[in-house]
XYZ file of C-alpha atoms in Angstrom:
191
model
C 38.580 13.150 49.612
C 34.533 13.667 49.126
C 32.238 11.291 47.438
C 31.396 14.243 45.267
C 35.192 14.057 44.016
C 35.321 9.960 44.008
C 32.401 9.845 41.562
C 34.086 12.168 38.998
C 37.402 10.015 38.888
C 38.694 11.933 42.394
C 38.960 15.645 40.050
C 36.461 18.266 41.545
C 33.572 18.601 38.806
C 33.917 22.373 37.318
C 30.354 22.266 36.776
C 27.618 19.938 37.892
C 26.489 17.579 35.202
C 23.385 18.984 34.492
C 24.391 22.093 33.663
C 26.400 21.284 31.297
C 24.197 19.163 29.489
C 21.864 22.081 30.048
C 23.869 24.642 27.988
C 24.604 21.419 25.597
C 20.987 22.002 24.744
C 21.061 25.491 24.751
C 22.905 25.675 21.809
C 21.345 22.936 19.530
C 18.033 24.834 20.522
C 19.933 28.152 19.594
C 21.217 26.575 16.381
C 18.040 25.313 15.449
C 16.029 28.205 16.073
C 18.687 30.609 14.213
C 18.134 28.023 11.214
C 14.606 27.801 11.216
C 14.867 31.877 10.769
C 16.878 31.696 7.896
C 15.311 29.562 6.134
C 11.638 31.573 6.838
C 13.952 34.671 5.003
C 15.099 32.474 2.155
C 12.038 30.137 1.186
C 9.238 32.769 0.647
C 11.595 34.703 -1.958
C 12.867 31.559 -3.979
C 9.952 29.454 -3.779
C 6.542 30.333 -5.720
C 3.070 29.002 -5.263
C 1.810 28.038 -8.226
C -0.742 30.803 -10.414
C -4.241 29.718 -9.474
C -6.484 28.816 -11.698
C -9.883 31.689 -13.092
C -11.787 28.525 -12.240
C -10.363 28.135 -8.433
C -10.731 32.149 -8.553
C -14.662 31.525 -9.162
C -14.984 28.429 -7.052
C -13.165 30.005 -4.029
C -14.372 33.909 -4.507
C -14.639 34.426 -0.894
C -11.586 33.355 0.358
C -9.305 34.999 -2.256
C -11.823 38.665 -2.019
C -8.879 41.119 -1.998
C -5.632 38.824 -2.043
C -2.530 39.285 -4.434
C -3.163 36.275 -6.237
C -0.909 34.886 -9.592
C -3.051 33.704 -12.583
C -1.748 32.029 -15.274
C -3.103 31.585 -18.915
C -4.525 32.442 -22.146
C -5.003 35.818 -23.242
C -8.081 35.818 -25.346
C -10.202 38.731 -27.332
C -8.170 41.556 -27.814
C -7.167 44.549 -25.415
C -10.365 46.895 -24.424
C -10.417 50.182 -23.603
C -10.976 50.719 -19.882
C -11.558 53.603 -17.814
C -8.311 55.780 -16.333
C -6.151 54.882 -19.532
C -6.192 50.960 -18.143
C -7.327 48.295 -20.824
C -9.362 45.138 -20.097
C -7.761 42.124 -21.333
C -9.906 38.736 -20.549
C -7.406 35.208 -19.224
C -8.842 32.316 -19.879
C -7.353 28.548 -18.648
C -10.016 25.678 -18.756
C -13.192 26.940 -20.447
C -13.183 29.489 -17.598
C -12.147 33.346 -17.820
C -11.549 36.244 -15.878
C -11.118 40.009 -16.724
C -8.062 41.525 -15.813
C -7.311 45.176 -15.744
C -4.289 46.442 -16.515
C -2.247 49.096 -18.310
C -1.757 49.258 -21.935
C 1.862 49.018 -21.902
C 1.214 45.790 -20.516
C -1.216 44.572 -23.130
C 1.347 45.953 -25.749
C 3.477 42.700 -24.663
C 0.890 40.328 -25.958
C 1.663 39.554 -29.494
C -1.245 37.092 -30.383
C -4.607 36.973 -29.020
C -6.375 33.699 -28.878
C -9.647 33.021 -31.256
C -10.580 29.960 -33.266
C -7.763 29.935 -35.723
C -5.011 30.831 -33.398
C -4.002 29.880 -29.095
C -3.140 33.486 -27.442
C -0.024 33.824 -25.656
C 0.368 32.472 -22.121
C 0.737 35.300 -19.688
C 1.783 35.488 -15.589
C -0.526 38.204 -14.092
C -0.111 39.449 -10.305
C -2.445 41.422 -8.917
C -5.343 41.952 -6.487
C -8.266 39.830 -7.030
C -12.221 41.547 -6.221
C -14.798 39.390 -5.554
C -17.371 42.560 -6.385
C -15.137 45.618 -7.418
C -16.295 48.505 -6.354
C -14.835 50.471 -9.042
C -16.001 48.257 -11.972
C -19.958 48.209 -10.882
C -19.168 45.129 -8.790
C -17.541 42.789 -11.338
C -14.984 40.030 -10.517
C -11.937 41.165 -11.896
C -8.204 40.946 -11.132
C -6.381 44.590 -10.989
C -3.096 43.369 -12.574
C 0.518 45.085 -10.490
C 2.418 42.758 -12.781
C 1.899 41.017 -16.450
C 4.392 39.149 -18.522
C 4.153 37.084 -21.459
C 5.139 33.154 -20.683
C 4.988 31.547 -23.867
C 3.684 32.630 -27.233
C 0.469 31.653 -28.902
C 0.544 30.336 -32.330
C -1.460 29.250 -35.463
C -3.587 26.310 -34.604
C -4.689 23.976 -36.983
C -7.515 22.137 -37.155
C -7.918 19.687 -39.748
C -11.306 18.767 -41.384
C -12.932 15.502 -40.493
C -14.372 13.523 -43.237
C -17.718 13.037 -42.068
C -18.185 16.665 -41.782
C -17.540 17.136 -45.614
C -19.638 14.233 -46.549
C -22.479 15.432 -43.851
C -22.296 18.919 -45.529
C -22.713 17.476 -49.217
C -25.555 14.949 -48.357
C -27.172 18.330 -46.789
C -26.412 20.412 -50.006
C -27.561 17.358 -52.188
C -31.213 17.317 -50.543
C -31.506 21.295 -50.645
C -30.739 20.883 -54.327
C -33.418 17.829 -54.797
C -35.842 20.042 -52.452
C -35.364 23.204 -54.536
C -35.780 21.064 -58.045
C -38.994 19.844 -56.709
C -40.515 23.083 -55.324
C -39.806 24.766 -58.735
C -41.802 21.735 -60.527
C -44.736 22.239 -58.166
C -45.041 26.003 -58.300
C -44.941 25.577 -62.429
C -47.663 23.223 -62.165
C -49.623 24.870 -60.211
C -49.380 28.223 -62.378
C -49.923 26.353 -65.485
């Protein structure tokens, strides 16, 4: 028996040891690559990035120019007629609003528009962000591809602060006193 046979327990090896190790490694590598490819296909469809705020669009406008963005915020004001049978809506988050160019049908889904007395419907808009839209006079806007209402707006109750009421009464009293004094001074001058 040769020395090679004695190293492997007296039986001749079927394949050199290093080839067996390489095939096990290539099987593991093959499995890892296959799992990574499946994850790359599945994850983009199931995981969604957080919507971008209008403030972030304004701050990083050059990075977002021409890209598809998702924007979530309160629909404020009203739908305004635009060119090509479309409408403009304003979407606001944290005191920053951006114009969204969309279809009238999409805008009709908005039931409550935000103003002082109401919070508007929360909308999720997916569309192309334009830093200086050539179609709309160089304005910054979003051309909506999809718009859906995610939460309904409601009436906002703003309680009256007592000090504001008291200040109003005092101011009215001072104005009344000044009015009486003015009338008396005019009568004295006239007589």
